[in-house]
């Protein structure tokens, strides 16, 4: 039997996937609201394919609970925030999860950490907790790091098809864990050491962050000299060994905008390109703001009440607003200006910013300038409704007359 701890964006799909593929699973979360919603069949976030998966998992007897029970295997998928000033990982929730597991687990239990952690976290923060309990790692407790790699928006597909990394102290433990993941994962499952698994995960997200930063820097260079950055990237990418990502209004989400900081925080003075990339990506919401001001001047617009922001989430077709470039941009705006802007996001049902509306029609009325911050499918399908407006398209999704790009 497997306990999955933390039923958020990663833990829930993982628990459902394991249960749907015949494993006996207890999904555990300390938040009674989350557990009660799941017990009533309500999924707390939108994700393609998750409703079907939920049904299969329920049919196979998945259980949701706030308590942690005695099982042979535990998968930890709790959040790993970073400290705002030092930018270092704060493993507080992982530590709390391990402590609660150690209260109940049988001897010989396996604890698999899926949460993203900075390289060395298991050595520095997790092993000592186990040792201080008088337990022998490799005998009483088996430890592993199997970082998740799935992309929000396509999680169910990627859980099945992505390759996985499993870091352990001993290959035989890795092999045993591999059989659990192989129940649903059709990708290559690679065994390695714990530290390499920790590092690899952070490196993957850092690589993407640097690539996006390069695209964003190119956008700024092209803007100063009147070149089309999208055309430049499109042509450059026709080279067989070039693959530049797309510029945008900034890098959000809880992964790519966070993980590179772990390397910057732990290796100051060495993580130079990584730090520069973070700074470039973090500067993009301000760049969008400057573009907005200059487009308003060019178009003779001065009333911020007639400017609307489309998209509050960190990227298209998800409901997650963590570290969202739009929210970062609102923070940068003077306190009297940000509440004036009308905003709308089809995926954000609750009011999270002052002048937020809840339908495309309400959003589009009485606006002169629309800033597209997220290219949700909804706006792509309704592009003709934007005809006649001035548009700042930060995602290169709008090709109407009167559209300005980054
Ligand atoms: N973005 C751009 N330009 C691009 C691609 C993305 O500006 O060309 C922006 C997005 O709009 C968004 C941010 O970057 O604001 C991050 O989005 P994303 O789609 O690149 O990635 P995430 O954060 O949703 O998921 C990433 C994935 N990592 C990699 O692709 C290396 C995913 O596989 C990881 O599992 C996930 O982080 C995670 O949980 O770590």
Short mmCIF file of C-alpha atoms and ligand atoms in Angstrom, two decimals:
data_model
loop_
_atom_site.label_atom_id
_atom_site.label_comp_id
_atom_site.label_asym_id
_atom_site.label_seq_id
_atom_site.Cartn_x
_atom_site.Cartn_y
_atom_site.Cartn_z
CA UNK A 1 0.00 0.00 0.00
CA UNK A 2 1.21 3.51 -0.86
CA UNK A 3 0.50 6.79 0.91
CA UNK A 4 0.81 9.93 -1.19
CA UNK A 5 1.33 12.96 1.05
CA UNK A 6 0.26 16.32 -0.31
CA UNK A 7 -2.69 16.33 -2.72
CA UNK A 8 -1.81 19.39 -4.77
CA UNK A 9 -0.84 19.82 -8.42
CA UNK A 10 1.64 16.93 -8.28
CA UNK A 11 0.50 14.67 -5.45
CA UNK A 12 -3.10 14.34 -6.58
CA UNK A 13 -2.44 13.30 -10.22
CA UNK A 14 0.29 10.93 -8.99
CA UNK A 15 -1.99 9.33 -6.39
CA UNK A 16 -4.79 8.98 -8.95
CA UNK A 17 -2.45 7.54 -11.55
CA UNK A 18 -1.10 4.91 -9.15
CA UNK A 19 -4.60 3.94 -8.00
CA UNK A 20 -5.93 3.86 -11.57
CA UNK A 21 -3.14 1.39 -12.39
CA UNK A 22 -3.99 -1.05 -9.66
CA UNK A 23 -1.92 0.15 -6.68
CA UNK A 24 -3.68 0.46 -3.31
CA UNK A 25 -3.39 4.15 -2.50
CA UNK A 26 -4.17 6.47 0.39
CA UNK A 27 -4.06 10.14 -0.58
CA UNK A 28 -3.25 12.19 2.49
CA UNK A 29 -3.37 15.96 2.99
CA UNK A 30 -3.23 17.96 6.22
CA UNK A 31 -5.93 20.33 4.92
CA UNK A 32 -9.38 18.93 5.82
CA UNK A 33 -11.01 21.09 3.13
CA UNK A 34 -8.92 19.45 0.41
CA UNK A 35 -9.70 15.96 1.71
CA UNK A 36 -13.39 16.64 2.17
CA UNK A 37 -13.68 18.09 -1.36
CA UNK A 38 -11.96 15.03 -2.81
CA UNK A 39 -14.21 12.70 -0.81
CA UNK A 40 -17.15 14.49 -2.40
CA UNK A 41 -15.64 13.89 -5.83
CA UNK A 42 -14.55 17.51 -6.35
CA UNK A 43 -11.18 18.06 -8.00
CA UNK A 44 -9.53 21.24 -6.68
CA UNK A 45 -7.96 22.37 -9.96
CA UNK A 46 -8.50 22.09 -13.69
CA UNK A 47 -6.30 19.72 -15.65
CA UNK A 48 -6.85 17.90 -18.93
CA UNK A 49 -7.81 14.24 -18.37
CA UNK A 50 -7.88 14.38 -14.58
CA UNK A 51 -11.65 13.82 -14.24
CA UNK A 52 -11.45 10.44 -16.03
CA UNK A 53 -8.41 9.48 -14.01
CA UNK A 54 -10.26 10.40 -10.83
CA UNK A 55 -13.11 8.07 -11.74
CA UNK A 56 -10.76 5.17 -12.44
CA UNK A 57 -8.93 5.76 -9.15
CA UNK A 58 -12.23 5.87 -7.26
CA UNK A 59 -13.35 2.66 -8.93
CA UNK A 60 -10.10 1.08 -7.71
CA UNK A 61 -10.76 2.20 -4.14
CA UNK A 62 -8.48 5.21 -3.58
CA UNK A 63 -8.94 6.64 -0.08
CA UNK A 64 -8.45 10.31 0.92
CA UNK A 65 -7.62 11.13 4.50
CA UNK A 66 -6.10 13.83 6.71
CA UNK A 67 -4.30 11.24 8.81
CA UNK A 68 -1.16 9.36 7.89
CA UNK A 69 -1.38 5.61 8.20
CA UNK A 70 0.99 2.69 8.33
CA UNK A 71 1.91 1.71 4.75
CA UNK A 72 5.04 0.22 3.17
CA UNK A 73 5.65 3.16 0.85
CA UNK A 74 5.23 6.92 1.20
CA UNK A 75 5.44 9.44 -1.64
CA UNK A 76 6.00 13.00 -0.45
CA UNK A 77 4.65 15.70 -2.79
CA UNK A 78 4.32 18.71 -0.50
CA UNK A 79 5.22 22.28 -1.54
CA UNK A 80 8.78 23.56 -1.32
CA UNK A 81 8.67 27.35 -1.03
CA UNK A 82 11.75 29.55 -1.20
CA UNK A 83 12.80 32.18 1.30
CA UNK A 84 12.10 35.62 -0.19
CA UNK A 85 15.39 37.27 0.83
CA UNK A 86 18.02 34.52 0.58
CA UNK A 87 16.17 32.77 -2.30
CA UNK A 88 17.11 29.47 -0.69
CA UNK A 89 14.76 26.52 -0.56
CA UNK A 90 12.73 26.23 2.63
CA UNK A 91 12.22 22.50 3.23
CA UNK A 92 9.87 23.11 6.15
CA UNK A 93 6.93 21.16 4.67
CA UNK A 94 9.09 18.24 3.52
CA UNK A 95 10.62 18.03 6.99
CA UNK A 96 7.17 18.13 8.61
CA UNK A 97 5.96 15.39 6.25
CA UNK A 98 8.96 13.16 7.04
CA UNK A 99 8.47 13.66 10.77
CA UNK A 100 4.82 12.63 10.56
CA UNK A 101 5.69 9.58 8.46
CA UNK A 102 8.32 8.50 10.99
CA UNK A 103 5.63 8.58 13.71
CA UNK A 104 3.66 5.80 12.05
CA UNK A 105 5.68 3.96 9.41
CA UNK A 106 6.71 0.33 9.81
CA UNK A 107 10.37 -0.72 9.86
CA UNK A 108 11.69 -1.15 6.33
CA UNK A 109 9.34 1.50 4.89
CA UNK A 110 10.35 3.42 1.79
CA UNK A 111 10.02 7.21 1.66
CA UNK A 112 10.12 8.71 -1.82
CA UNK A 113 10.42 12.49 -2.03
CA UNK A 114 8.88 13.86 -5.23
CA UNK A 115 8.82 17.52 -4.18
CA UNK A 116 11.52 19.57 -5.90
CA UNK A 117 14.39 20.15 -3.49
CA UNK A 118 17.75 21.89 -3.78
CA UNK A 119 20.77 19.62 -4.32
CA UNK A 120 21.95 18.34 -0.94
CA UNK A 121 18.61 18.84 0.87
CA UNK A 122 18.23 15.16 1.67
CA UNK A 123 21.75 14.98 3.13
CA UNK A 124 21.45 18.22 5.05
CA UNK A 125 17.83 18.28 6.20
CA UNK A 126 16.25 14.83 5.87
CA UNK A 127 18.85 12.23 6.87
CA UNK A 128 19.53 13.93 10.25
CA UNK A 129 15.83 13.69 11.21
CA UNK A 130 15.80 9.97 10.53
CA UNK A 131 19.09 9.39 12.32
CA UNK A 132 18.05 11.37 15.38
CA UNK A 133 15.17 8.91 15.78
CA UNK A 134 17.73 6.15 16.08
CA UNK A 135 16.72 4.65 12.75
CA UNK A 136 19.23 3.21 10.28
CA UNK A 137 18.84 4.47 6.70
CA UNK A 138 19.02 1.57 4.27
CA UNK A 139 17.69 -0.82 6.90
CA UNK A 140 14.84 0.72 8.93
CA UNK A 141 14.02 3.37 6.35
CA UNK A 142 14.77 3.48 2.64
CA UNK A 143 15.09 6.94 1.12
CA UNK A 144 14.62 8.03 -2.47
CA UNK A 145 14.22 11.16 -4.53
CA UNK A 146 12.02 10.77 -7.61
CA UNK A 147 11.38 14.35 -8.76
CA UNK A 148 8.25 14.99 -10.75
CA UNK A 149 8.69 16.38 -14.25
CA UNK A 150 5.15 16.83 -15.52
CA UNK A 151 4.03 20.06 -17.12
CA UNK A 152 0.81 21.73 -15.92
CA UNK A 153 -1.69 21.63 -18.78
CA UNK A 154 -0.53 18.19 -19.93
CA UNK A 155 0.11 16.40 -16.66
CA UNK A 156 -1.83 13.21 -17.22
CA UNK A 157 -0.17 12.52 -20.58
CA UNK A 158 3.29 13.40 -19.26
CA UNK A 159 2.91 11.23 -16.15
CA UNK A 160 2.56 8.26 -18.47
CA UNK A 161 5.03 9.19 -21.18
CA UNK A 162 7.88 11.22 -19.60
CA UNK A 163 11.13 9.62 -18.55
CA UNK A 164 11.67 9.57 -14.77
CA UNK A 165 14.67 9.79 -12.49
CA UNK A 166 14.91 7.80 -9.27
CA UNK A 167 17.75 8.62 -6.90
CA UNK A 168 18.56 6.17 -4.12
CA UNK A 169 21.53 5.10 -1.98
CA UNK A 170 21.47 1.55 -3.34
CA UNK A 171 20.45 0.24 -6.78
CA UNK A 172 18.28 -2.59 -5.38
CA UNK A 173 16.05 -0.02 -3.65
CA UNK A 174 15.90 1.94 -6.90
CA UNK A 175 14.82 -1.23 -8.74
CA UNK A 176 12.01 -1.85 -6.23
CA UNK A 177 10.75 1.72 -6.58
CA UNK A 178 11.01 1.46 -10.35
CA UNK A 179 8.41 -1.32 -10.36
CA UNK A 180 5.96 1.00 -8.59
CA UNK A 181 6.36 3.79 -11.16
CA UNK A 182 6.49 1.31 -14.05
CA UNK A 183 2.89 0.39 -13.20
CA UNK A 184 1.88 3.52 -15.15
CA UNK A 185 5.03 5.15 -16.55
CA UNK A 186 5.92 4.11 -20.09
CA UNK A 187 8.96 6.40 -20.25
CA UNK A 188 12.54 5.45 -19.50
CA UNK A 189 13.08 5.15 -15.72
CA UNK A 190 16.67 6.04 -14.88
CA UNK A 191 18.31 5.05 -11.59
CA UNK A 192 20.95 7.29 -10.04
CA UNK A 193 22.15 8.70 -6.71
CA UNK A 194 19.96 10.93 -4.57
CA UNK A 195 22.11 14.03 -5.04
CA UNK A 196 22.25 13.61 -8.82
CA UNK A 197 18.47 13.28 -8.91
CA UNK A 198 18.11 16.45 -6.84
CA UNK A 199 20.52 18.34 -9.08
CA UNK A 200 19.09 17.06 -12.36
CA UNK A 201 15.59 18.25 -11.55
CA UNK A 202 16.75 21.77 -10.74
CA UNK A 203 19.03 21.81 -13.79
CA UNK A 204 16.13 20.91 -16.12
CA UNK A 205 14.07 23.89 -14.98
CA UNK A 206 17.10 26.17 -14.94
CA UNK A 207 17.91 25.22 -18.53
CA UNK A 208 14.41 26.26 -19.60
CA UNK A 209 14.64 29.48 -17.61
CA UNK A 210 17.93 30.41 -19.30
CA UNK A 211 16.55 29.60 -22.75
CA UNK A 212 13.47 31.79 -22.14
CA UNK A 213 15.72 34.56 -20.76
CA UNK A 214 17.71 34.45 -24.01
CA UNK A 215 14.48 34.83 -25.98
CA UNK A 216 13.41 37.72 -23.72
CA UNK A 217 16.78 39.43 -24.11
CA UNK A 218 16.47 39.06 -27.88
CA UNK A 219 13.00 40.64 -27.67
CA UNK A 220 14.48 43.69 -25.95
CA UNK A 221 17.35 43.93 -28.47
CA UNK A 222 14.98 43.58 -31.43
CA UNK A 223 12.64 46.21 -29.96
CA UNK A 224 15.39 48.84 -29.80
CA UNK A 225 16.27 48.31 -33.46
CA UNK A 226 12.89 47.60 -35.00
CA UNK A 227 13.35 43.90 -35.77
CA UNK A 228 10.70 41.20 -35.41
CA UNK A 229 12.00 38.91 -32.67
CA UNK A 230 9.50 36.18 -33.54
CA UNK A 231 10.71 36.06 -37.13
CA UNK A 232 14.34 36.07 -35.97
CA UNK A 233 13.68 33.13 -33.62
CA UNK A 234 11.61 31.26 -36.20
CA UNK A 235 14.37 31.47 -38.79
CA UNK A 236 17.17 30.74 -36.29
CA UNK A 237 15.26 27.66 -35.11
CA UNK A 238 15.32 26.26 -38.64
CA UNK A 239 18.99 25.56 -37.96
CA UNK A 240 19.15 21.91 -36.91
CA UNK A 241 21.00 22.67 -33.68
CA UNK A 242 19.16 25.81 -32.54
CA UNK A 243 16.00 25.69 -30.41
CA UNK A 244 15.20 29.05 -28.84
CA UNK A 245 12.01 29.31 -26.79
CA UNK A 246 9.51 32.18 -27.00
CA UNK A 247 9.77 35.60 -25.36
CA UNK A 248 6.88 36.55 -23.10
CA UNK A 249 5.72 38.85 -20.30
CA UNK A 250 7.83 37.00 -17.74
CA UNK A 251 8.33 33.56 -16.27
CA UNK A 252 5.82 32.50 -13.66
CA UNK A 253 4.63 29.35 -11.95
CA UNK A 254 6.06 27.63 -8.95
CA UNK A 255 8.84 25.80 -10.81
CA UNK A 256 10.88 27.59 -13.43
CA UNK A 257 10.78 30.94 -11.68
CA UNK A 258 11.76 29.34 -8.36
CA UNK A 259 14.16 26.42 -8.86
CA UNK A 260 17.09 28.35 -10.44
CA UNK A 261 17.24 30.44 -7.26
CA UNK A 262 18.20 27.30 -5.32
CA UNK A 263 21.43 27.16 -7.33
CA UNK A 264 21.99 30.92 -7.01
CA UNK A 265 21.37 30.72 -3.26
CA UNK A 266 23.63 27.71 -2.69
CA UNK A 267 26.41 28.56 -5.16
CA UNK A 268 26.80 32.35 -5.05
CA UNK A 269 29.58 33.52 -7.32
CA UNK A 270 29.33 30.36 -9.44
CA UNK A 271 25.76 30.52 -10.69
CA UNK A 272 26.33 33.58 -12.89
CA UNK A 273 24.43 32.82 -16.09
CA UNK A 274 21.65 31.40 -13.95
CA UNK A 275 21.38 34.61 -11.94
CA UNK A 276 21.49 36.81 -15.06
CA UNK A 277 18.70 34.75 -16.63
CA UNK A 278 16.54 35.10 -13.52
CA UNK A 279 17.05 38.86 -13.58
CA UNK A 280 16.11 39.15 -17.26
CA UNK A 281 12.96 37.08 -16.82
CA UNK A 282 12.01 38.99 -13.69
CA UNK A 283 12.42 42.27 -15.60
CA UNK A 284 9.79 41.35 -18.19
CA UNK A 285 6.66 42.55 -16.35
CA UNK A 286 8.33 45.98 -16.12
CA UNK A 287 9.16 45.82 -19.82
CA UNK A 288 5.47 45.16 -20.57
CA UNK A 289 4.56 48.15 -18.44
CA UNK A 290 6.99 50.37 -20.35
CA UNK A 291 5.62 49.06 -23.66
CA UNK A 292 2.11 49.86 -22.43
CA UNK A 293 3.05 53.44 -21.58
CA UNK A 294 4.77 53.97 -24.93
CA UNK A 295 1.87 52.45 -26.90
CA UNK A 296 -0.60 54.64 -25.01
CA UNK A 297 1.45 57.71 -25.90
CA UNK A 298 1.76 56.62 -29.54
CA UNK A 299 -1.98 55.94 -29.80
CA UNK A 300 -3.05 59.07 -27.96
CA UNK A 301 -4.58 57.09 -25.07
CA UNK A 302 -4.31 58.39 -21.54
CA UNK A 303 -7.19 56.86 -19.58
CA UNK A 304 -6.02 53.78 -17.69
CA UNK A 305 -9.66 52.96 -17.00
CA UNK A 306 -9.91 52.02 -20.66
CA UNK A 307 -6.97 49.60 -20.49
CA UNK A 308 -7.70 45.93 -19.84
CA UNK A 309 -5.43 43.03 -18.97
CA UNK A 310 -6.34 39.61 -20.34
CA UNK A 311 -4.91 36.71 -18.32
CA UNK A 312 -4.03 36.38 -14.64
CA UNK A 313 -2.56 32.89 -14.61
CA UNK A 314 1.14 32.19 -15.13
CA UNK A 315 0.54 30.55 -18.52
CA UNK A 316 -2.14 29.41 -20.93
CA UNK A 317 -4.97 27.02 -20.10
CA UNK A 318 -4.15 26.49 -16.42
CA UNK A 319 -5.78 28.02 -13.33
CA UNK A 320 -2.54 28.54 -11.38
CA UNK A 321 -1.65 32.19 -10.63
CA UNK A 322 1.51 31.57 -8.59
CA UNK A 323 4.31 34.01 -9.52
CA UNK A 324 2.15 35.12 -12.45
CA UNK A 325 3.70 37.88 -14.63
CA UNK A 326 0.36 39.75 -14.59
CA UNK A 327 0.30 39.85 -10.80
CA UNK A 328 3.97 40.89 -10.81
CA UNK A 329 3.10 43.70 -13.20
CA UNK A 330 0.23 44.86 -10.98
CA UNK A 331 2.64 44.94 -8.04
CA UNK A 332 5.00 47.17 -9.98
CA UNK A 333 2.30 49.67 -10.92
CA UNK A 334 1.73 52.60 -8.66
CA UNK A 335 -0.86 51.81 -6.01
CA UNK A 336 -3.47 54.15 -7.52
CA UNK A 337 -3.04 52.80 -11.05
CA UNK A 338 -3.15 49.00 -10.62
CA UNK A 339 -6.71 48.88 -9.16
CA UNK A 340 -7.98 50.91 -12.12
CA UNK A 341 -7.05 48.40 -14.81
CA UNK A 342 -9.81 46.02 -15.73
CA UNK A 343 -8.71 42.40 -15.80
CA UNK A 344 -10.17 39.05 -16.72
CA UNK A 345 -9.14 35.42 -16.83
CA UNK A 346 -11.53 32.61 -17.76
CA UNK A 347 -9.67 30.23 -15.40
CA UNK A 348 -9.74 32.50 -12.33
CA UNK A 349 -13.24 32.34 -10.89
CA UNK A 350 -12.52 34.09 -7.57
CA UNK A 351 -11.76 37.82 -7.30
CA UNK A 352 -8.03 38.13 -6.73
CA UNK A 353 -7.44 41.68 -8.02
CA UNK A 354 -9.59 44.81 -7.61
CA UNK A 355 -11.23 45.47 -10.98
CA UNK A 356 -11.66 41.88 -12.14
CA UNK A 357 -14.60 40.84 -14.31
CA UNK A 358 -15.85 37.35 -15.06
CA UNK A 359 -16.84 37.19 -18.70
CA UNK A 360 -15.13 38.05 -21.95
CA UNK A 361 -18.02 40.31 -22.93
CA UNK A 362 -17.81 42.34 -19.70
CA UNK A 363 -14.08 42.56 -20.19
CA UNK A 364 -14.15 43.77 -23.77
CA UNK A 365 -16.71 46.53 -23.21
CA UNK A 366 -15.43 50.10 -22.74
CA UNK A 367 -11.79 49.31 -23.51
CA UNK A 368 -9.38 51.00 -25.93
CA UNK A 369 -6.24 49.01 -25.16
CA UNK A 370 -6.06 45.30 -24.37
CA UNK A 371 -2.89 43.74 -23.02
CA UNK A 372 -2.82 40.02 -23.74
CA UNK A 373 -0.71 38.50 -20.96
CA UNK A 374 -1.79 34.88 -21.45
CA UNK A 375 -2.71 33.09 -24.66
CA UNK A 376 -5.60 30.99 -23.30
CA UNK A 377 -7.49 29.01 -25.95
CA UNK A 378 -10.53 31.18 -25.17
CA UNK A 379 -8.92 34.34 -26.53
CA UNK A 380 -7.53 32.52 -29.57
CA UNK A 381 -11.06 31.35 -30.44
CA UNK A 382 -12.56 34.83 -29.91
CA UNK A 383 -9.90 36.96 -31.55
CA UNK A 384 -12.35 38.58 -33.97
CA UNK A 385 -14.10 40.19 -30.97
CA UNK A 386 -10.96 42.26 -30.43
CA UNK A 387 -11.16 43.87 -33.87
CA UNK A 388 -10.88 47.66 -33.77
CA UNK A 389 -9.09 47.77 -30.39
CA UNK A 390 -5.46 48.60 -29.79
CA UNK A 391 -3.73 45.45 -28.58
CA UNK A 392 -0.44 44.77 -26.86
CA UNK A 393 0.13 41.08 -27.47
CA UNK A 394 2.90 39.75 -25.20
CA UNK A 395 2.41 36.14 -26.36
CA UNK A 396 2.44 36.48 -30.13
CA UNK A 397 -1.05 35.05 -30.52
CA UNK A 398 -2.90 37.97 -32.12
CA UNK A 399 -2.49 38.97 -35.75
CA UNK A 400 -5.20 41.63 -36.04
CA UNK A 401 -4.47 45.08 -37.38
CA UNK A 402 -3.50 47.47 -34.58
CA UNK A 403 -1.57 44.84 -32.65
CA UNK A 404 1.68 45.76 -30.98
CA UNK A 405 4.14 43.05 -29.93
CA UNK A 406 6.61 42.93 -27.04
N1 LIG B 1 7.34 30.58 -20.97
C1 LIG B 1 7.80 31.56 -21.82
N2 LIG B 1 8.28 31.18 -23.05
C2 LIG B 1 8.31 29.87 -23.44
C3 LIG B 1 7.85 28.89 -22.56
C4 LIG B 1 7.37 29.27 -21.32
O1 LIG B 1 7.78 32.77 -21.50
O2 LIG B 1 8.73 29.61 -24.58
C5 LIG B 1 6.83 30.95 -19.63
C6 LIG B 1 5.40 30.47 -19.37
O3 LIG B 1 4.46 31.34 -19.91
C7 LIG B 1 5.36 30.43 -17.85
C8 LIG B 1 6.79 29.99 -17.50
O4 LIG B 1 7.58 30.27 -18.65
O5 LIG B 1 5.12 31.69 -17.29
C9 LIG B 1 6.93 28.52 -17.14
O6 LIG B 1 6.06 27.74 -17.94
P1 LIG B 1 6.49 26.36 -18.63
O7 LIG B 1 5.34 25.89 -19.41
O8 LIG B 1 7.76 26.53 -19.35
O9 LIG B 1 6.83 25.40 -17.40
P2 LIG B 1 6.07 25.01 -16.05
O10 LIG B 1 6.60 25.88 -14.96
O11 LIG B 1 4.60 24.97 -16.21
O12 LIG B 1 6.59 23.51 -15.84
C10 LIG B 1 7.98 23.27 -15.73
C11 LIG B 1 8.38 22.14 -16.66
N3 LIG B 1 9.84 22.04 -16.76
C12 LIG B 1 10.49 21.92 -17.94
O13 LIG B 1 9.90 21.91 -18.99
C13 LIG B 1 11.96 21.79 -17.88
C14 LIG B 1 7.80 20.81 -16.14
O14 LIG B 1 8.25 19.72 -16.93
C15 LIG B 1 8.18 20.61 -14.69
O15 LIG B 1 7.65 19.39 -14.16
C16 LIG B 1 7.64 21.76 -13.88
O16 LIG B 1 8.27 22.96 -14.37
C17 LIG B 1 7.96 21.56 -12.42
O17 LIG B 1 7.04 21.17 -11.66
O18 LIG B 1 9.12 21.67 -12.01
#
